[in-house]
PDB file of C-alpha atoms in Angstrom:
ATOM      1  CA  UNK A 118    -160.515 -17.848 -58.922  1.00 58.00           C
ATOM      2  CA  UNK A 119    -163.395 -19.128 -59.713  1.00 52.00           C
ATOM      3  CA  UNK A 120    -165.064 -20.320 -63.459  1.00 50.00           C
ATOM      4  CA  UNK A 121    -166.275 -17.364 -64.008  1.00 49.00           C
ATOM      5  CA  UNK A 122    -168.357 -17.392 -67.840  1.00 46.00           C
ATOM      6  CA  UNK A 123    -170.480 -19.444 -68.497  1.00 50.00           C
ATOM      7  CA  UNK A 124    -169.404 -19.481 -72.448  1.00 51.00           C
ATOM      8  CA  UNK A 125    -166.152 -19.840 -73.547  1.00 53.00           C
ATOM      9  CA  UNK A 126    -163.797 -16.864 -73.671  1.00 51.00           C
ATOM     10  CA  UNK A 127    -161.746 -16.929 -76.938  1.00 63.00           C
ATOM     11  CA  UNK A 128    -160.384 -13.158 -76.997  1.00 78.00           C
ATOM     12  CA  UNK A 129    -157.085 -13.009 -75.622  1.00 86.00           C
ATOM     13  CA  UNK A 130    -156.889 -10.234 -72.701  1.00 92.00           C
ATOM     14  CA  UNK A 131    -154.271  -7.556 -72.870  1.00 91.00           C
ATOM     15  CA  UNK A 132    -151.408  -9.198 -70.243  1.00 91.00           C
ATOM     16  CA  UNK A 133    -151.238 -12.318 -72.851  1.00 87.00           C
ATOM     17  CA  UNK A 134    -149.796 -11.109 -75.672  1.00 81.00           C
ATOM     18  CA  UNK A 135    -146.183 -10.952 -76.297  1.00 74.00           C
ATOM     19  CA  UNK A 136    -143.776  -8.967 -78.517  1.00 71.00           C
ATOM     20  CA  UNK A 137    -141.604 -10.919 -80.912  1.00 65.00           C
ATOM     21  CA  UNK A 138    -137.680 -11.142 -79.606  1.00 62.00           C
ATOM     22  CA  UNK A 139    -135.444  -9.172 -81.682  1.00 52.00           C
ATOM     23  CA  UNK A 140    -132.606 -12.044 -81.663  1.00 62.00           C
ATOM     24  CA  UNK A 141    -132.791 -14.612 -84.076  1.00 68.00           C
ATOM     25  CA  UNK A 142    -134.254 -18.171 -83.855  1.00 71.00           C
ATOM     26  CA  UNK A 143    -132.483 -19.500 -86.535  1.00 84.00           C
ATOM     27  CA  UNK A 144    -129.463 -21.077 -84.825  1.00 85.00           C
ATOM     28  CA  UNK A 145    -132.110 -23.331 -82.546  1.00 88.00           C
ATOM     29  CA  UNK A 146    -134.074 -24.270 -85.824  1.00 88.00           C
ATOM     30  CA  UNK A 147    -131.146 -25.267 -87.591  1.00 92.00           C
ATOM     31  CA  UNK A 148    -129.649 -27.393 -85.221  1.00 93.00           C
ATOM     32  CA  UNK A 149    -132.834 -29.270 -84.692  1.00 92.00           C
ATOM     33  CA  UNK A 150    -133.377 -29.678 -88.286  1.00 93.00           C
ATOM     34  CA  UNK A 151    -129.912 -31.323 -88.776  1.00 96.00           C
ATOM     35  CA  UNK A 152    -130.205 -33.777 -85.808  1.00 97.00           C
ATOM     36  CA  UNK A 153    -133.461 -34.971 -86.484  1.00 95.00           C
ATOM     37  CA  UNK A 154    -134.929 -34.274 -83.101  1.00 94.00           C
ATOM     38  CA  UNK A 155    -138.532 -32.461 -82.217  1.00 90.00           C
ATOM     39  CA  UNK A 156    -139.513 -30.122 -79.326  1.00 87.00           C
ATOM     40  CA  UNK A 157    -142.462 -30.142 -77.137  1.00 76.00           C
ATOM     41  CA  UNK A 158    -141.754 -26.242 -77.885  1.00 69.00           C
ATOM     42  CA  UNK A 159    -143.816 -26.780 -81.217  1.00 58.00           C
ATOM     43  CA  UNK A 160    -146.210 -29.946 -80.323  1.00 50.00           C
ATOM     44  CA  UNK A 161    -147.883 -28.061 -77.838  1.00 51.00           C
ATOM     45  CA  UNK A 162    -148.127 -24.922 -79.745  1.00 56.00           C
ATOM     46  CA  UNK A 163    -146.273 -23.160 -76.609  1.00 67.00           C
ATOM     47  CA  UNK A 164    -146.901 -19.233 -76.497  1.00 68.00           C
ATOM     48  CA  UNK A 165    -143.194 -19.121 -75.245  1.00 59.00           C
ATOM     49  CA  UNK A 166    -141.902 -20.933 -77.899  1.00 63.00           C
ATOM     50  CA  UNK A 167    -140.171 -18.135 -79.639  1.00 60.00           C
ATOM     51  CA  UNK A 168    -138.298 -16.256 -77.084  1.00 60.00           C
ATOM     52  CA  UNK A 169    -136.960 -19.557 -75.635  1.00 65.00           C
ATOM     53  CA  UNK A 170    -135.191 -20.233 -79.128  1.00 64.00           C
ATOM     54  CA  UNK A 171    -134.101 -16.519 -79.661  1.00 66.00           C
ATOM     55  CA  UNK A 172    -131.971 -17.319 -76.334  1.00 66.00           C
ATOM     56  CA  UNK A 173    -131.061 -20.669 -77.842  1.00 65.00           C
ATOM     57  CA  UNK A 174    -133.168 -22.789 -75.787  1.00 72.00           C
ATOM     58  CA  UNK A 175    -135.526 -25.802 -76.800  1.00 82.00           C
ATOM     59  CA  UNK A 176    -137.170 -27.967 -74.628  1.00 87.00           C
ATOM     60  CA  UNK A 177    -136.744 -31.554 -76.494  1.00 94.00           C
ATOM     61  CA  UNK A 178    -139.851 -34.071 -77.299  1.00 94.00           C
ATOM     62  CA  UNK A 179    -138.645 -37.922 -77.855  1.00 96.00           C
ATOM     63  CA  UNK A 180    -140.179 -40.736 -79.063  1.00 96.00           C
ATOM     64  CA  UNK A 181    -141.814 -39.052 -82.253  1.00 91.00           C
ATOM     65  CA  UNK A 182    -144.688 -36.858 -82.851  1.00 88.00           C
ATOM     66  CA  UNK A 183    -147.827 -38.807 -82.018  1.00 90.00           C
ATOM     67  CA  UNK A 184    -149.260 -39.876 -78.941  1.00 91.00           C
ATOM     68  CA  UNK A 185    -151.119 -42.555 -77.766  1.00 91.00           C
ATOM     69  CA  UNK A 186    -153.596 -40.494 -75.543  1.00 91.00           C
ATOM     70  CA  UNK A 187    -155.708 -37.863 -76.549  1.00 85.00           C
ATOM     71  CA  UNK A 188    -155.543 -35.488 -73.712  1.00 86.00           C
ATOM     72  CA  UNK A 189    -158.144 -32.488 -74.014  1.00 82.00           C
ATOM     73  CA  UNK A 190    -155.217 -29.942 -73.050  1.00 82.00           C
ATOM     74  CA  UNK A 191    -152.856 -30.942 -75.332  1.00 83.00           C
ATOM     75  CA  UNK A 192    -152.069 -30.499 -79.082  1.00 75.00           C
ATOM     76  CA  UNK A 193    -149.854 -33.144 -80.023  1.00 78.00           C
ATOM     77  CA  UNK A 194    -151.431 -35.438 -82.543  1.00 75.00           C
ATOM     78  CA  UNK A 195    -152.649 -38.527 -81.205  1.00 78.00           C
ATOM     79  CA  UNK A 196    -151.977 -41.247 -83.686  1.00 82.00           C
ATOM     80  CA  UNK A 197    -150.088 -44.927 -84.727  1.00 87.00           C
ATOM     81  CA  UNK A 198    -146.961 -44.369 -82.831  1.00 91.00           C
ATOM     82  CA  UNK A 199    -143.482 -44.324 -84.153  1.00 89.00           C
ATOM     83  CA  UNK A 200    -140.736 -47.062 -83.206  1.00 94.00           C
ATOM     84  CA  UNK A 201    -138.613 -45.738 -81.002  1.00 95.00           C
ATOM     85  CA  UNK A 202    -135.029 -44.791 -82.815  1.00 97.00           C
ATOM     86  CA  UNK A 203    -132.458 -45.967 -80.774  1.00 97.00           C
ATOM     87  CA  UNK A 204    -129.535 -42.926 -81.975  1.00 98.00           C
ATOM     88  CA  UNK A 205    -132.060 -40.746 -80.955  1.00 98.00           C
ATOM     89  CA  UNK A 206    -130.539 -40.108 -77.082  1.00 98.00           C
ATOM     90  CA  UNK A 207    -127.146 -39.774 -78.745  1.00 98.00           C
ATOM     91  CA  UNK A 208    -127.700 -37.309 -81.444  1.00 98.00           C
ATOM     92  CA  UNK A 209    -129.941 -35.276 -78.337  1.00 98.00           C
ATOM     93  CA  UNK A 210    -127.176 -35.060 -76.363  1.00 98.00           C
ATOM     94  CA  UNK A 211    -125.213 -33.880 -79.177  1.00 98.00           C
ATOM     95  CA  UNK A 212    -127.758 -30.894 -79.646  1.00 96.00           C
ATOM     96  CA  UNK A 213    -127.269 -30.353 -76.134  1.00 96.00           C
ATOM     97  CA  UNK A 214    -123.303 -29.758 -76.866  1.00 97.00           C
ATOM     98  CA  UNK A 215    -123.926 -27.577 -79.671  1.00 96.00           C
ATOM     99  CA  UNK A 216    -126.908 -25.615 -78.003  1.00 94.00           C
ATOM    100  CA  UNK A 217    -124.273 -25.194 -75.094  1.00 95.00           C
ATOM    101  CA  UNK A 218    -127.581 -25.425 -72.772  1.00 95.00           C
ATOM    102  CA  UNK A 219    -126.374 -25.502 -68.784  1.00 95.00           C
ATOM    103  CA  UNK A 220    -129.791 -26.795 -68.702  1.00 96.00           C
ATOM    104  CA  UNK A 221    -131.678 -29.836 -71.042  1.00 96.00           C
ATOM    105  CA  UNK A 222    -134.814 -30.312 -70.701  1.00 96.00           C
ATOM    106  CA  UNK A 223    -136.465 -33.277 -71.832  1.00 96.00           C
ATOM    107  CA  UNK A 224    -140.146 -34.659 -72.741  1.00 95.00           C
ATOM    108  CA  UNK A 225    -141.983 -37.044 -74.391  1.00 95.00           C
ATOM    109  CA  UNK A 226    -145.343 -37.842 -76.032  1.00 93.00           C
ATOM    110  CA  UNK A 227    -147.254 -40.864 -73.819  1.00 93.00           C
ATOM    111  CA  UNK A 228    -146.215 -43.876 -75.382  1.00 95.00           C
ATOM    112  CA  UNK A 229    -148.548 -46.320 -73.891  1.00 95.00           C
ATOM    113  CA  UNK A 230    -147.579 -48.962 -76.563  1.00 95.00           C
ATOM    114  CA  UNK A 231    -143.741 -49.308 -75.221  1.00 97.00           C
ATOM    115  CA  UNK A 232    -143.695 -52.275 -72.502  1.00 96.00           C
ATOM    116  CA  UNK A 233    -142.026 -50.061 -70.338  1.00 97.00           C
ATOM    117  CA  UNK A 234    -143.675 -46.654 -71.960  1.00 97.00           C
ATOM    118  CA  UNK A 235    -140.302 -45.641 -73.005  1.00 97.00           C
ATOM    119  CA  UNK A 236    -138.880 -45.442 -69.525  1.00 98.00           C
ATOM    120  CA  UNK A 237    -135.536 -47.149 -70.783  1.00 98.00           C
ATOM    121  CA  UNK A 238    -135.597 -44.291 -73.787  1.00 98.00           C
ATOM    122  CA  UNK A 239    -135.449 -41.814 -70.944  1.00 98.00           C
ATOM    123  CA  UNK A 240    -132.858 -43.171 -69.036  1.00 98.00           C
ATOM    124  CA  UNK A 241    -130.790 -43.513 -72.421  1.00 98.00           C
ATOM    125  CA  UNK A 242    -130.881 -39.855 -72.996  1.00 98.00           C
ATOM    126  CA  UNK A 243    -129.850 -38.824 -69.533  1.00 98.00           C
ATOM    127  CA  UNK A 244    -127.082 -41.040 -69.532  1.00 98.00           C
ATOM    128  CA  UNK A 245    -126.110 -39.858 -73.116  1.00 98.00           C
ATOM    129  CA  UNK A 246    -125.954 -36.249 -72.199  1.00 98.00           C
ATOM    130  CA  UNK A 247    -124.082 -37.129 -68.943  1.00 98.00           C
ATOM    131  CA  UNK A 248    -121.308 -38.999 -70.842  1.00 98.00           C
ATOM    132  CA  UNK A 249    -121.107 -35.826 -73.939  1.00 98.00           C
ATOM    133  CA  UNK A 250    -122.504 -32.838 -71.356  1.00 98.00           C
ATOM    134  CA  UNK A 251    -121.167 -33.820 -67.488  1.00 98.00           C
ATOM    135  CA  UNK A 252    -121.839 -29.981 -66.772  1.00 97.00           C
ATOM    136  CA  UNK A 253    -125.085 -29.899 -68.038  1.00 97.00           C
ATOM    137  CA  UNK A 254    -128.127 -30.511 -65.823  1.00 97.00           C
ATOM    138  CA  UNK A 255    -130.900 -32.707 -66.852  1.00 98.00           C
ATOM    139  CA  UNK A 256    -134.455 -32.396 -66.332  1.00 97.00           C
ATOM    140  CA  UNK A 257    -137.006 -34.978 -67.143  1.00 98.00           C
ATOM    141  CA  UNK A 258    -140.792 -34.399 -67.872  1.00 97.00           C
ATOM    142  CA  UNK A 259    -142.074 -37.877 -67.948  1.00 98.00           C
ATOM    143  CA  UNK A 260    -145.422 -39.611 -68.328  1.00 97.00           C
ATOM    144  CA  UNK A 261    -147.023 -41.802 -65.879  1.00 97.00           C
ATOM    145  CA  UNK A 262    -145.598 -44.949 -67.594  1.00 97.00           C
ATOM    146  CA  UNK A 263    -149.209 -46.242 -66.227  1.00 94.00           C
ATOM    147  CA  UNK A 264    -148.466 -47.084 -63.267  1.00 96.00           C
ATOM    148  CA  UNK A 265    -145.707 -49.226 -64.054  1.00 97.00           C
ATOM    149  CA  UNK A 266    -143.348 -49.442 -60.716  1.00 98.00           C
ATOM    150  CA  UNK A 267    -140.828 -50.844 -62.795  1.00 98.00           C
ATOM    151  CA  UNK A 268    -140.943 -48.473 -65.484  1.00 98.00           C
ATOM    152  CA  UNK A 269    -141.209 -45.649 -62.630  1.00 98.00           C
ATOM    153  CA  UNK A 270    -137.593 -47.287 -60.949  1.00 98.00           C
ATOM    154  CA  UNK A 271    -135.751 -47.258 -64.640  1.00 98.00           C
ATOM    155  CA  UNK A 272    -136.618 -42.853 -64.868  1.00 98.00           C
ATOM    156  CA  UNK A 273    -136.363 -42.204 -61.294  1.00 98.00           C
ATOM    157  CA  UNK A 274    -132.583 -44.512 -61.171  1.00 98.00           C
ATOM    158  CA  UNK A 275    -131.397 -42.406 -64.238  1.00 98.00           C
ATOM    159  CA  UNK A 276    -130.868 -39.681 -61.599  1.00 98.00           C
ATOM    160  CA  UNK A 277    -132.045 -36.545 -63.547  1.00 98.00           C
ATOM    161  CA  UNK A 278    -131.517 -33.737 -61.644  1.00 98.00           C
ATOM    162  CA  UNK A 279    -134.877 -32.641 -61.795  1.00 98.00           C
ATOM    163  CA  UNK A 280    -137.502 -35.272 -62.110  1.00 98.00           C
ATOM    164  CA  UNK A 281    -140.563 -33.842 -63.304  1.00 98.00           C
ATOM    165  CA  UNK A 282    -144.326 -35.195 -63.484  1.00 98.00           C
ATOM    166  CA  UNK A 283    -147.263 -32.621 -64.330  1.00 97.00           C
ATOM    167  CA  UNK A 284    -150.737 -32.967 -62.458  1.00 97.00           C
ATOM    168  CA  UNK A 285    -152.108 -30.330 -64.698  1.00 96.00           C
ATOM    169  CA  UNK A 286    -155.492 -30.024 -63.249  1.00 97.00           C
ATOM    170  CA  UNK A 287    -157.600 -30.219 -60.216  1.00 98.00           C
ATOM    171  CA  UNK A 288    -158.695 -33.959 -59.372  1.00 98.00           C
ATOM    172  CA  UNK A 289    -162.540 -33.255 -60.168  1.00 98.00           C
ATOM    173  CA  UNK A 290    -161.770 -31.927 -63.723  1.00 97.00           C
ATOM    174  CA  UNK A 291    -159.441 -35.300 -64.507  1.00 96.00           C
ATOM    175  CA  UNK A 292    -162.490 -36.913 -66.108  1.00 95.00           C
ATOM    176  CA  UNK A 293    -163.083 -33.654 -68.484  1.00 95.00           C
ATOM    177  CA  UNK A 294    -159.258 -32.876 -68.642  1.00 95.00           C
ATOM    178  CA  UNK A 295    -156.849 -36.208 -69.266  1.00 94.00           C
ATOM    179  CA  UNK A 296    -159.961 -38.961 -69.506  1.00 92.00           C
ATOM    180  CA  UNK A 297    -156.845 -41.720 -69.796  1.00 92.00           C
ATOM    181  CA  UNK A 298    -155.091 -40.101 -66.332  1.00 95.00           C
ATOM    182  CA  UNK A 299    -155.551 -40.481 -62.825  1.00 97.00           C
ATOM    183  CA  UNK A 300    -154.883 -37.731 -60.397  1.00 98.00           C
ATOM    184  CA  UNK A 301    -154.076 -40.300 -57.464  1.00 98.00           C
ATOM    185  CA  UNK A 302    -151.555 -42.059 -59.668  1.00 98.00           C
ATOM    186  CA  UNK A 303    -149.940 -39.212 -60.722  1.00 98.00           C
ATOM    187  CA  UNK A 304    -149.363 -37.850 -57.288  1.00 98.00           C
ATOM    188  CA  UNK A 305    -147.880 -41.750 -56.220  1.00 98.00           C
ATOM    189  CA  UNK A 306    -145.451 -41.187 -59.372  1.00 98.00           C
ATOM    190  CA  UNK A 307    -143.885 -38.080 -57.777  1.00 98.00           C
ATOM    191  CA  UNK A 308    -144.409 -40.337 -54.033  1.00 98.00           C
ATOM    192  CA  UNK A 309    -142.472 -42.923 -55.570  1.00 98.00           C
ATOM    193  CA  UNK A 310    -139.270 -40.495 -56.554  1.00 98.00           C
ATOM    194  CA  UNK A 311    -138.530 -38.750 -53.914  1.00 98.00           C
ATOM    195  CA  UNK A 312    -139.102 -41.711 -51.736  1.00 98.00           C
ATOM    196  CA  UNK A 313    -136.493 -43.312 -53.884  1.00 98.00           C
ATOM    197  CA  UNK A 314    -134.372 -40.684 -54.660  1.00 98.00           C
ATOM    198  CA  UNK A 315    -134.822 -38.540 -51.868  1.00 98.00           C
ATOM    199  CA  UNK A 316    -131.630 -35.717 -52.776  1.00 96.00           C
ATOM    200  CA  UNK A 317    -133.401 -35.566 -56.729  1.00 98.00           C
ATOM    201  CA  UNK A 318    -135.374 -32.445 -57.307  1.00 98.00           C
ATOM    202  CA  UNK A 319    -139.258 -33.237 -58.336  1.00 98.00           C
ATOM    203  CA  UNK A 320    -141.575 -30.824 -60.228  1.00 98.00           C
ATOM    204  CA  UNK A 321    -145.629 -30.226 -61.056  1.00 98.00           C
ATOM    205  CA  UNK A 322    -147.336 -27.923 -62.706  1.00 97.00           C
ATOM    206  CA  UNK A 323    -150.814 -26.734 -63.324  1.00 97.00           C
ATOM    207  CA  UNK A 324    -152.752 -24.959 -65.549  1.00 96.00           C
ATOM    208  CA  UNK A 325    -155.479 -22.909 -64.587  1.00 97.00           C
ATOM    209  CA  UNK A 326    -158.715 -21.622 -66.932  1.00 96.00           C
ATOM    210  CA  UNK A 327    -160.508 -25.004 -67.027  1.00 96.00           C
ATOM    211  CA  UNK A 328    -163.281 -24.503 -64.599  1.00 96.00           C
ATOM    212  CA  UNK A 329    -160.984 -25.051 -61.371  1.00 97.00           C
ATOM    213  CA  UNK A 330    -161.945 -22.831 -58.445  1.00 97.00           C
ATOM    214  CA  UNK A 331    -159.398 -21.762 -55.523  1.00 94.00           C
ATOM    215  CA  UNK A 332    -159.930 -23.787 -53.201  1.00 96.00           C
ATOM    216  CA  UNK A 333    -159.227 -26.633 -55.335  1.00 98.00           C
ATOM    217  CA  UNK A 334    -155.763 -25.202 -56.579  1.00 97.00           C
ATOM    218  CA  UNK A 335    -154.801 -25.038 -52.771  1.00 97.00           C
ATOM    219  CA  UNK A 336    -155.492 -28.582 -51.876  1.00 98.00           C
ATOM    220  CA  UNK A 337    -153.956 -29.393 -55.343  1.00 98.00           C
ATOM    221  CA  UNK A 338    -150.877 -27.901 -54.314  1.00 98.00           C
ATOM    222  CA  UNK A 339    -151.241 -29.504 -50.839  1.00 98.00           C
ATOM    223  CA  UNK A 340    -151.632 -32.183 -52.017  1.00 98.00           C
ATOM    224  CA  UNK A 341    -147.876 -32.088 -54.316  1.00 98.00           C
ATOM    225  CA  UNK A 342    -146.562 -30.653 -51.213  1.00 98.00           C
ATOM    226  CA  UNK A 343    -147.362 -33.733 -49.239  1.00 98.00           C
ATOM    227  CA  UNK A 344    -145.763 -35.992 -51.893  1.00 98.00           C
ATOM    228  CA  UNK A 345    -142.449 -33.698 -51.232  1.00 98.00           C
ATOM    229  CA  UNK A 346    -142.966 -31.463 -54.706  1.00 98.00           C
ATOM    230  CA  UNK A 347    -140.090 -29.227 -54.630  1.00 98.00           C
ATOM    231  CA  UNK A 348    -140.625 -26.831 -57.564  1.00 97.00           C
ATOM    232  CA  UNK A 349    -144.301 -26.026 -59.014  1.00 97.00           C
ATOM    233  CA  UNK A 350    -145.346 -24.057 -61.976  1.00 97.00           C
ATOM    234  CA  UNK A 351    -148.984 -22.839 -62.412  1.00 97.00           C
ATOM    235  CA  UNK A 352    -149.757 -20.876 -65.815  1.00 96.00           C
ATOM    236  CA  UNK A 353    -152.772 -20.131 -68.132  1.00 95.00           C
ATOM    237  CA  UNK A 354    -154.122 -22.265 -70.204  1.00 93.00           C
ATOM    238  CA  UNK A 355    -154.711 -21.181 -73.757  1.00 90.00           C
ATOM    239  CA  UNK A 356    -156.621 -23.666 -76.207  1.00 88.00           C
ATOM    240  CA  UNK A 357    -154.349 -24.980 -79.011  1.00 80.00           C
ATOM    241  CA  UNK A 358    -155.712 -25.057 -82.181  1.00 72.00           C
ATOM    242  CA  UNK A 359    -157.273 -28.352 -82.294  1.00 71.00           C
ATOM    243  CA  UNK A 360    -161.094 -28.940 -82.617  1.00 74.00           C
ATOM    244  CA  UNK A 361    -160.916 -32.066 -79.835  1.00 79.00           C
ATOM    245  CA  UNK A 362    -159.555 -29.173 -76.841  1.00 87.00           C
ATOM    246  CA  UNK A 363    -161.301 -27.789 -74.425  1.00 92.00           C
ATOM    247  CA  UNK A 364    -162.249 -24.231 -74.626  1.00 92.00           C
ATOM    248  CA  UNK A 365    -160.815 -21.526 -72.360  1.00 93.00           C
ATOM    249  CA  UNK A 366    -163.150 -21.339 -69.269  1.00 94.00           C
ATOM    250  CA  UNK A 367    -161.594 -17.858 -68.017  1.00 95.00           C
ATOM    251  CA  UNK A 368    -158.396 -15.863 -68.071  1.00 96.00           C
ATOM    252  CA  UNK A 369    -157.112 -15.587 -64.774  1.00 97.00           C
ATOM    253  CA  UNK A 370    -155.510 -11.995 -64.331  1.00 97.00           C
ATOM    254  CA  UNK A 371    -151.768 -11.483 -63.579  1.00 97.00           C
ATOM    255  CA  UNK A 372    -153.173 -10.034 -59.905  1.00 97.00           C
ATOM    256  CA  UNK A 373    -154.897 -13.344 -59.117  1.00 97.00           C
ATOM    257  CA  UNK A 374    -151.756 -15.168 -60.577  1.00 97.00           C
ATOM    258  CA  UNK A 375    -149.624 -13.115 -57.530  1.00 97.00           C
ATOM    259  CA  UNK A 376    -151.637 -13.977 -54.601  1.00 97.00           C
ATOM    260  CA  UNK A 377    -151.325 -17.465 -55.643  1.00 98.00           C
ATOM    261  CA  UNK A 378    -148.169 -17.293 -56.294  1.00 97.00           C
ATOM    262  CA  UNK A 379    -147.235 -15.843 -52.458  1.00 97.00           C
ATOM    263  CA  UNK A 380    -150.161 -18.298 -51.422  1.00 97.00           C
ATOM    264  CA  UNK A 381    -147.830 -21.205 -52.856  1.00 97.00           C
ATOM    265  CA  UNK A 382    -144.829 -20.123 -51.258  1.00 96.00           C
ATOM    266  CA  UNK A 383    -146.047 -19.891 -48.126  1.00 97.00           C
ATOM    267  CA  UNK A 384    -146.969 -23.683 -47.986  1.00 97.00           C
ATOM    268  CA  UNK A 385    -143.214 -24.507 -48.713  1.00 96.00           C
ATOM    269  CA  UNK A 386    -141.913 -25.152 -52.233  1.00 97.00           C
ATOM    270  CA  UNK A 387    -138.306 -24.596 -52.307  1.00 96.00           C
ATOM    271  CA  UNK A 388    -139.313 -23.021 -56.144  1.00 96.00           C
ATOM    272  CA  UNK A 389    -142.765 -21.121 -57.436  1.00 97.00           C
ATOM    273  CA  UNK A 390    -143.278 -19.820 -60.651  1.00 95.00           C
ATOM    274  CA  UNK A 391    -146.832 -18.536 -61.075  1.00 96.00           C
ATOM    275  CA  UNK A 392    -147.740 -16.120 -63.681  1.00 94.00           C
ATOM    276  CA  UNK A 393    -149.394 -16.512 -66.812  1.00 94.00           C
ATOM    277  CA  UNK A 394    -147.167 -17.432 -69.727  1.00 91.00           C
ATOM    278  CA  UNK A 395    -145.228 -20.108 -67.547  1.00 93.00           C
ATOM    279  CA  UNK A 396    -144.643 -23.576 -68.469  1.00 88.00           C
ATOM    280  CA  UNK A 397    -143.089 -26.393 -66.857  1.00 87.00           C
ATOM    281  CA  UNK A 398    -140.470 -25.823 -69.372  1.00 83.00           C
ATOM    282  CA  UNK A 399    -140.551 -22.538 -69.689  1.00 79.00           C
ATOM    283  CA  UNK A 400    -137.502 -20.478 -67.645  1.00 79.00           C
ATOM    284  CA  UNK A 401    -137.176 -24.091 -66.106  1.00 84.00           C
ATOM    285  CA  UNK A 402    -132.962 -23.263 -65.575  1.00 86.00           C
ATOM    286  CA  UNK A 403    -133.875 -20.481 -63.367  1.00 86.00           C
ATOM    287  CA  UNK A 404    -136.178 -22.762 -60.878  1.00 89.00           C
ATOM    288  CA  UNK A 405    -133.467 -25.175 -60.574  1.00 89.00           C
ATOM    289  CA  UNK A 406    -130.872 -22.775 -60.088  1.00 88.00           C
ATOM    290  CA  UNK A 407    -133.716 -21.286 -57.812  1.00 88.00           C
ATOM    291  CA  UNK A 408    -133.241 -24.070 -55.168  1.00 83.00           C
ATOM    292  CA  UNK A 409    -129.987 -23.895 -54.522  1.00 55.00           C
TER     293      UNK A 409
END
């Protein structure tokens, strides 16, 4: 696995393309529409996008559109935040009723202008879908809050059922990758929750196609194994189209994605998914349901 080219590789290879579903989005769209609310689904341009709505799934984005960070990986815009809307958690949970989802799943842009980087917005939502959805299980894909212990107590204490915190990349790409993240942070984030919460689920995920070599993945994943990572996703990354991302280094092949995959399981996550179209959010129900 290692960087292969030495130029960019823009042509998509044969194993990533995908069919359109048959079933209709429309019911997904709709619903959205009339609540007000956004999905990461279509701020990170996600290649799964489509066949999670045609099975009337979305995985939810709060706290507006724009970011405050300007991760290379990422397309969300980063601009002048939004202020937060405080009916927001409410009418979320009320998609999640209408959705009928078993499972929510929610993220957010990084919204390093909050005092508490919209920790307390989190912990709103959860409890809003707990009081209109009791059934429903809750995921949470959160920022690092910057390294805000207090901020980190107010998610973790929400008691998600999944708490999830993406590393994305290798440590020694950080600098190239997310410029305004820190690997060893991150990894104390995902410390800090199961230490607190030690019966809570926690999630990573990583993409590969950045430069990474193998050996780095490996102590990556040691690395989120150490911390007590439960469930990890590693997928593909595919350049959105924004001028300020990074190019595609290489396409890892679905072969190299299986050996990694039985590599990862072998090291002891209760939950792998490693292939090339997955997302953290992506099929996230089934690695949950996975564990137990």
């Amino acid at each position: 696995m290692e960087s292969g080219a030495k130029k960019p590789v823009r042509r998509l290879p044969p194993w990533l393309k995908k069919t359109i579903p048959a079933a209709s989005t429309q019911p997904v769209a709709d619903t959205l529409a009339e609540l007000r609310l956004d999905t990461v689904c279509r701020g990170a341009r996600c290649p799964n996008s489509l066949d999670c709505k045609s099975r009337g799934r979305a995985a939810f984005l709060l706290m507006g559109p724009n970011c405050t960070r300007a991760c290379r990986f990422c397309a969300m815009e980063s601009a002048e935040p939004v202020p937060l809307d405080p009916e927001e958690p409410s009418r979320l949970a009320e998609a999640v009723k209408r959705l009928g989802l078993r499972h929510a799943v929610i993220t957010s842009v990084t919204r390093d202008d909050l005092p508490d980087g919209g920790a307390g917005h989190f912990a709103a939502t959860v409890a809003a879908i707990r009081s209109l959805c009791p059934e429903t299980t809750i995921e949470i894909l959160v920022p690092d809050f910057w390294g805000d212990q207090t901020a980190w107590a107010t998610a973790v204490d929400s008691l998600p059922d999944v708490f999830n915190h993406n590393l994305e990349t290798v440590e020694r790409l950080y600098a190239k990758v997310r410029p305004e993240a820190d690997f060893d942070q991150s990894l104390a984030l995902l410390d800090f929750a199961k230490e607190r919460q030690p019966k809570m689920s926690t999630k990573s995920g990583l993409m590969l196609g950045l430069g990474e070599e193998l050996q780095e993945i490996v102590e990556t994943a040691a690395a989120l194994r150490d911390v007590g990572v439960d469930i990890i996703t590693v997928g593909q990354y595919l350049q959105p189209l924004s001028e300020r991302t990074l190019p595609v280094e290489r396409y890892v092949t679905p072969e190299e994605f299986a050996d990694l995959a039985a590599e990862l399981r072998g090291m002891g996550f209760k939950s792998v998914a490693c292939s090339p179209f997955v997302r953290s959010s992506y099929n996230a129900e089934e690695a949950f349901l996975s564990l137990e």
